[in-house]
Structure formats: structure tokens, C-alpha cells
Amino acid sequence: MQLNATTIIEVFSVLFLIYGLIIISGYIFSAFFSIFEIRDYKRRNNFQDDAALLQSANLPAISVLAPAYNEEANLVENIRSLLTLNYPSFEIVIINDGSKDNSLQKLITTFQLEEQEPIHYNHIATKKLKGIYKSKIKAYKNLRVIDKENGGKADALNMGINCCIHDVICCIDVDCVLERNSLLKLIRPFLNNTKRVIASGGIIRVANNCIIEDGRIIEVRLPRTFLGKAQILEYFRAFLMGRMAWSRVDGLLLISGAFGMFDKQTVIEAGGYNHNTVGEDMELLVRMRRVMREQGIPYKVGFVPDPLCWTEVPESTQVLRRQRNRWARGTVETLMLHKKMLFNPKYGVLGLLSTPYWMFFEWFAPIIEFIGILFFIVLMLLGKINFQVFMIFFIVIYTFSILFSITAIFFEEYSFQQYKKPKYMFMLIFTALLEPILYHPIVMWAAVKGNIDLIRGKKSWGEMSRAGLGNSGKT
Amino acid sequence: MPTLYFNLEDWSLILKINLILSLIFSCIALFFVSLVLYLRIRKNIKESHRKHLEARFIDFVNAFLFDETINKSKALGDFKYSYIKSSYDHKILIKQILIFDENLKGESSLLIKEIFYGLGLYKFLLEDLQGYRWYYKARAMFAFSKLGIEVPENYVYPLLQSKRVELRQHAILYFLNTSKTDPLVFLDNLEGRLTLWQQVLIENSLKSFEVEIPDFARWLDHHEDSIVVFCIKMILSFNQFQNIPLLVDCLDHDAEEVRYQAIQSLQTMEVSEALQLMLTHFPEETAQNKRSILYAIKKMGTYKDLQTLVPHIHKEDENLQVDFYKISRCFEDQIPVKSLLNIETLSKDWEDFQEYSMQQSIGA
């Protein structure tokens, strides 16, 4: 019996070590690639002139699509902020996705909207259109409001694609705070490439507790809560390390739904957003890339690391769990929908690197971790393992987690240094010490729960209440 | 029950590896914490040094420009040996020179260039240009082109064909900004696509150009389609109406993007004589160009022009039907579009509409 238990522990330990080494290699790989990518980005953009862009009549016009569902509280303010974006030619298309509140009426009154003839293309099938509105006031001539039956975010964006007039679309979350030059920066990959650019994405930053005036970030601050600060670290890791690295090897599978730019024609050819998944943003990009690859068309996906879009992250455990549950389901759904790509050399980097990475690191990682914890607990309860063994495994995971977060803080310091006050850096380092114990288990469990919910057939987004950024940073 | 003691010698290999890994991770984490602190301190020191040097340089430039009593060559030498110690100092001063040059004209601008040479910044940048690092070359090209300072052409010509788009771009800007007579001569030898970004930068430079804008017709038969597209845009942008016949010829070009741009430009210039040719080409055109022709009719044509296209818009061309519907509403007084075509059932109605349209044209 003693021999069997020892053997089990040994086998488990070896497996654990192998998996750990794979994870560590993956993170080292992403750290190296992203540091080179950030360095090159900085070098490339040292001597660029945005002013030249603003004066040009030859820039592609952009349709900014912003779905809104029950956003009455902040919608008007957010639209006003969007209308002041720096770009020579753009339209703002707000898609009211059958809101139950008074959003539409408020928009009609504030912007003096009048109904237009409901002419639109039928590129993608959507729920029924109720009306198209345009403002009578010249100052708001760039604004259009689409009213439709409720069908979810993906359906609303598809309706936006059907109704918008320009060839480049920028899909955003209406409650995000965009930097004034964000469109100019995000369009760059479309301009400066000899290949067809199908999409470009940017880094999403955490806006909680930042000082915001007239829809602009005036002062960058750390969130007040531990959950908020932990998510800053998480966003550093995901964007500055993860996506920068994937961008370097042209293996990016996700452009955040909060702020992404797409070539409309390619989106239409790929069939638009899929409303049968809760991870519609990831699924769209994967499908677009797959279509391009299958058609043999050379293409590129751009990524801009400048801080362009600021969003509110959940600061309550309940909302955070719902969000991560949905992200986990979205990831699994996308990987299942495109399982043909997994380990398939026909899809190049996507098939051999990106999708396997997402499967092992994003889908399986929390499950394996959860099983590992359960295994340890069972062994401990049965008295098959002693405290020292448990501690040594715990310490190796803990130190690696800290190392990963500290590296991400270093990347931020090396690249954009948004958190100017030195105390913020110390607070983030302190957060990195606590995060593996206090924060990580929450998101791990949410991801595991997401998998369970998916097996049970749960399809909903889950209520995502937000405190709103209107009062951020005000004391 | 397995018993593991805290005596390291008794630990299994796996546990020892884990312990070593923990120590390595902790050390690297500590190293990165130190690096973060170092970067922050270094940045602050550099920032403070930059501010100090900039302040000294501004004082120096003011004296150099406006104090006629100073010995200029001595002042240059003194400043150079007192303040320029590192490559970072050079970079700070080059940025300052560029700012001054942008804001000053005439004699003051010449004096700024004198400072540029006198402080050894020209030599510094020329070395960058001869080096192998692309981003140093790009920086040098940027500064030379902004200041309009010429360098031996053999340093710059190869960069026009560089694989790095940034170098190509800066080389283009250099030729634009330093040319006295023929700013676009580099287009003759340019290989590869002219990206939209490069087109925007060239256009922007040309707008502030003091010599005569070249005739863009010269490159309308260039083998690179993106250059032809750019020239068509510029013919419109700089109102070179004398080239309209050549633009009309571009409607027969092999490349779709060239024809598209020609349609767009002719439409904006309201060259109604070109419309007949566009209508003739309509059946063979791509979907995007068909759409452009429809909108050209909206701007320069009549309902009859629109009617001639009805047989060529097929039942499955739903998007074109929507465009047709939108445009035909501009001619509502000539045809009751809304009562004939229901937007909700447009594709279903289309064949009936085609028949109606045919009868109308026979009747007419």
C-alpha cells in the first residue's frame, strides 16, 4: 500500500513537473517574443507623424460600431466622447439591441434624431431591424442609431455591419474610454502593409479609479480594490506579454471585443459574428484567419501596443466570476468550432502553435490545476502526503506566478510606463505577491465552472453589472 | 505511508528539482524587481538631464540667433565640449534642432542649420546613416529630410529599395524634402507597392511644398499599380484638370484598383463625359466598381442612365440592388421607386422591376 501511494505520488509529480515545464517554456517563449516586438514597435514608431494622417483626405473612412443594451445611464456621455475622436472621416453607429430601458428615447431627445428609411444591406442574417435614426443637427451628422430586436452582442454587431457605410469597421464596447488618437493608431497596420490587413487590435487598459474628464483619461491611477489591481497585472500579462508575442509570430487568435478594427469585406466573407457563442470576438478572428488561409490569400493581422482603450473591470467577485466563466466558455466553444485547425500544418502557425497553445494554456490549464489541487487535498486527507511535499510544490508554483507577474510589470515599465507614481509600482509588486493566493483561485474556479456550465448547455452571457466610469477617481 | 523528512539528502529528485526551480524563480523575480526600480530611476535621471540640457540649449540658441556680440564659432565649440558627451545628448539636441527648424524661417533657419553642423550633429547622423542598424538609419533620414539637408545620394538611393518599409518611407520623404526641382523623381525607380501610409505622407509633404507641384500624368503608365492609383488621387487633390483625358483612359486599365480610383476621381471632378464609358464598362466590372459607377450616376447622371443598368444588375446581386434603390430615390420625381420596389422584398421584386424598366425604356 505504501509502495503504491509512493508510486502514485511519484508519477503524479513527474506529470506535474512535465506540465509545469511546458507552461514555463510557453511563458518564456512569449516573454522573449513580446520584448522583441515591443522594442521593434518603439523603434518603428519613433519618427512617425500622426498630424500628417489627420490632414489627409485619402485615409479609409471608418464605421465605429457600438452595440448598446440597457446602457441608458452613460450612453449619451459615451457617444459625445466618441464623436470627438480624432480622425478625418468616420461615422458612429450605435446599435440599440432591444434595450428594455429608455436608451433609445433618450438618444432621440438628446441628439434630435429623426427616423430614416430603413435601407440596409443584407450581408449577414440578423434579428429584425426596427428603425434607423439620424440627427437633424449638423454637429452630429456622423452619428447613426440603429434600433433592432434583441439578439445579443454578436447579432447587434452584425446589424451594424449591414447598416454601416464604410469599408473599415471598428467594433467597440460603448462604455469604453478611447484615446483621442485611437482610430489613427489602429488604422496604421491597414495603411502600412503590402499584404491585405484583415484586422487590427489594441491593448485594453483598466480604467477603474482613473480620473476621467469629458470621456478622456486625465490621470492614470490604480484601482482601489485588490481585485482591480490584480486584473491590472492580468491585463499586463495578457496584452504586453501574450498578445505582443503572438503578434510577432503572426499567430494572434483574439482581438478584444472592446476595441478592434476589421476589414468589412473579410468579415462578411467569413460570415460575420457568430451569435451561437459567447466568445464571438475570438471566434470571428479565428474564422476570418481560417477563411483567408483556406483561400490561400496572403494577409496580416495587426496589433498596436499603445494604450488606446480603457475599460472598467469588475471589482466584485461575483461579476468577475461570471465574466471569467463566459470567457472560458467562449474559448472552449471557439476551439471546438475550429478543432480542424488543431495541430493541422495546413494552418501554419495557427494550427501548430496558436490553437494548441490556447487549448493547453487557456482551456486545460485551470482544469489540470483544479484536478491537481483536488488530488493533493485527497492525498492529504488520506494522510498520503506530508506537509513539506505540499509546501515545496506550492512554493514552486507560487514563485513562478510571482515571477510571471513581475516580468509583466517590467514590460510595462519598459514600454509605456502608464503608472507614473512610484508608489503604484510598489503596490503592483505587492499585489503580485498576493495574487496567486487570493485572486488566482477565483478565476481558476470560474474557468472550471465555465467548462461545467458549457457541458450543461449554458449559453447566456450572465448579467454584467458595472459601476460605471463616470465617477472614476473622484473622491 | 511515505515519510519525507526535511533532510535534503532524503528528498526525491523531483522535490529537489522543484526546490531549485523555486530558488531560480525567486532570484529572477528579484532581478526583475531591481530592473523595474533601475529603469524607473534611470528614466528619472535621464528626464532630468534632458530638461537641463534642453534649457541650456535653448539659451544657447537664443544667444546664437539674437546676440550679435558673441563669437559664434567659439560659442559652438564651447557648447559642444561642455554639454555634448553622449549619444543621448546628440539625440536630445537633434530633436531640439528639429523643433527650432520647424518654427523658424529665413535667416534664423539657416543659423539653426549652422548650429546643426557646428555641434557635429550632421557628422553624428551621417555615421548613423552609414551604420547597419535600420532604426538609426531611419532616424538619420528623418532628421535630414525634416531639415532639408542633402547627403551623398549613394547613401540614400539603396534605401528606396530597402526591404524595411520604414526605411523606404524615410528615403521617399528625404527625396521629397530635399529636392529643389523634381520632388517625385524617385517614383521613376521605385519598386514594390506604395503603401497608403506612404501615399499620405507624400501628399502631406507636397501640400507644404514651395516649388511647383509636378504633373502627375508622368506616372500614369507606371508599372506599379499603387503608384498609378496615387497619381490619380493627386491629380484630383491638386486640381490638375488638364489630365482629365488621361484619367478617362484609366477606366480601361487592367488593374481593378486603378479603374476604381479613376471612377472615384472622375466622379468627384464631375466629368460627366466619362459617364458613358463607365456605363459601357458596367457589365464587365467588378462588384466594387459597379457600385462606384452607380454612385457616379447619382452625382453626374440621369435616371435614364440608371435605367440602362437595370438589365445588368442580376437577381443575385442583392447589394447592388440596395445601392440601386438608394440612388434611384434621388430621381423619385421621374419614377415612383418606393411604390415599385419594396426594400423589404427587394430581391423578390427585382425581376418584375427589370421587366417594368425594360418596357419603360422601349416606351421612351
PDB file of N, CA, C and O in Angstrom, chain B residues 9 20 41 125 169 198 216 284 293 361:
ATOM      1  N   GLU B   9      19.003  15.458   1.761  1.00  0.00           N
ATOM      2  CA  GLU B   9      19.597  14.269   1.164  1.00  0.00           C
ATOM      3  C   GLU B   9      18.564  13.174   0.919  1.00  0.00           C
ATOM      4  O   GLU B   9      18.689  12.365   0.010  1.00  0.00           O
ATOM      5  N   ILE B  20      14.989  23.685  -6.410  1.00  0.00           N
ATOM      6  CA  ILE B  20      15.937  24.500  -7.200  1.00  0.00           C
ATOM      7  C   ILE B  20      15.173  25.492  -8.079  1.00  0.00           C
ATOM      8  O   ILE B  20      15.518  26.671  -8.166  1.00  0.00           O
ATOM      9  N   ILE B  41      14.435  54.679 -11.992  1.00  0.00           N
ATOM     10  CA  ILE B  41      15.425  55.673 -11.549  1.00  0.00           C
ATOM     11  C   ILE B  41      16.176  56.241 -12.761  1.00  0.00           C
ATOM     12  O   ILE B  41      16.352  57.448 -12.903  1.00  0.00           O
ATOM     13  N   LEU B 125      24.811  62.056 -37.418  1.00  0.00           N
ATOM     14  CA  LEU B 125      23.734  61.405 -38.182  1.00  0.00           C
ATOM     15  C   LEU B 125      24.260  60.687 -39.416  1.00  0.00           C
ATOM     16  O   LEU B 125      23.728  59.642 -39.802  1.00  0.00           O
ATOM     17  N   GLN B 169      10.148  54.425 -46.565  1.00  0.00           N
ATOM     18  CA  GLN B 169       9.319  55.596 -46.296  1.00  0.00           C
ATOM     19  C   GLN B 169      10.168  56.837 -46.023  1.00  0.00           C
ATOM     20  O   GLN B 169       9.912  57.908 -46.575  1.00  0.00           O
ATOM     21  N   GLN B 198       2.497  55.665 -46.979  1.00  0.00           N
ATOM     22  CA  GLN B 198       3.478  56.439 -47.745  1.00  0.00           C
ATOM     23  C   GLN B 198       2.781  57.470 -48.619  1.00  0.00           C
ATOM     24  O   GLN B 198       3.239  58.606 -48.754  1.00  0.00           O
ATOM     25  N   PHE B 216       1.364  64.937 -62.417  1.00  0.00           N
ATOM     26  CA  PHE B 216       1.282  63.519 -62.033  1.00  0.00           C
ATOM     27  C   PHE B 216       0.989  62.591 -63.214  1.00  0.00           C
ATOM     28  O   PHE B 216       1.087  61.372 -63.081  1.00  0.00           O
ATOM     29  N   GLU B 284     -19.069  44.402 -67.296  1.00  0.00           N
ATOM     30  CA  GLU B 284     -17.843  43.612 -67.079  1.00  0.00           C
ATOM     31  C   GLU B 284     -17.112  43.985 -65.790  1.00  0.00           C
ATOM     32  O   GLU B 284     -16.120  43.353 -65.445  1.00  0.00           O
ATOM     33  N   ILE B 293     -19.797  53.045 -59.989  1.00  0.00           N
ATOM     34  CA  ILE B 293     -20.436  53.621 -61.185  1.00  0.00           C
ATOM     35  C   ILE B 293     -21.856  54.070 -60.841  1.00  0.00           C
ATOM     36  O   ILE B 293     -22.309  55.142 -61.265  1.00  0.00           O
ATOM     37  N   SER B 361     -38.264  51.709 -71.010  1.00  0.00           N
ATOM     38  CA  SER B 361     -37.258  52.221 -71.949  1.00  0.00           C
ATOM     39  C   SER B 361     -37.691  52.015 -73.393  1.00  0.00           C
ATOM     40  O   SER B 361     -37.416  52.849 -74.252  1.00  0.00           O
TER      41      SER B 361
END
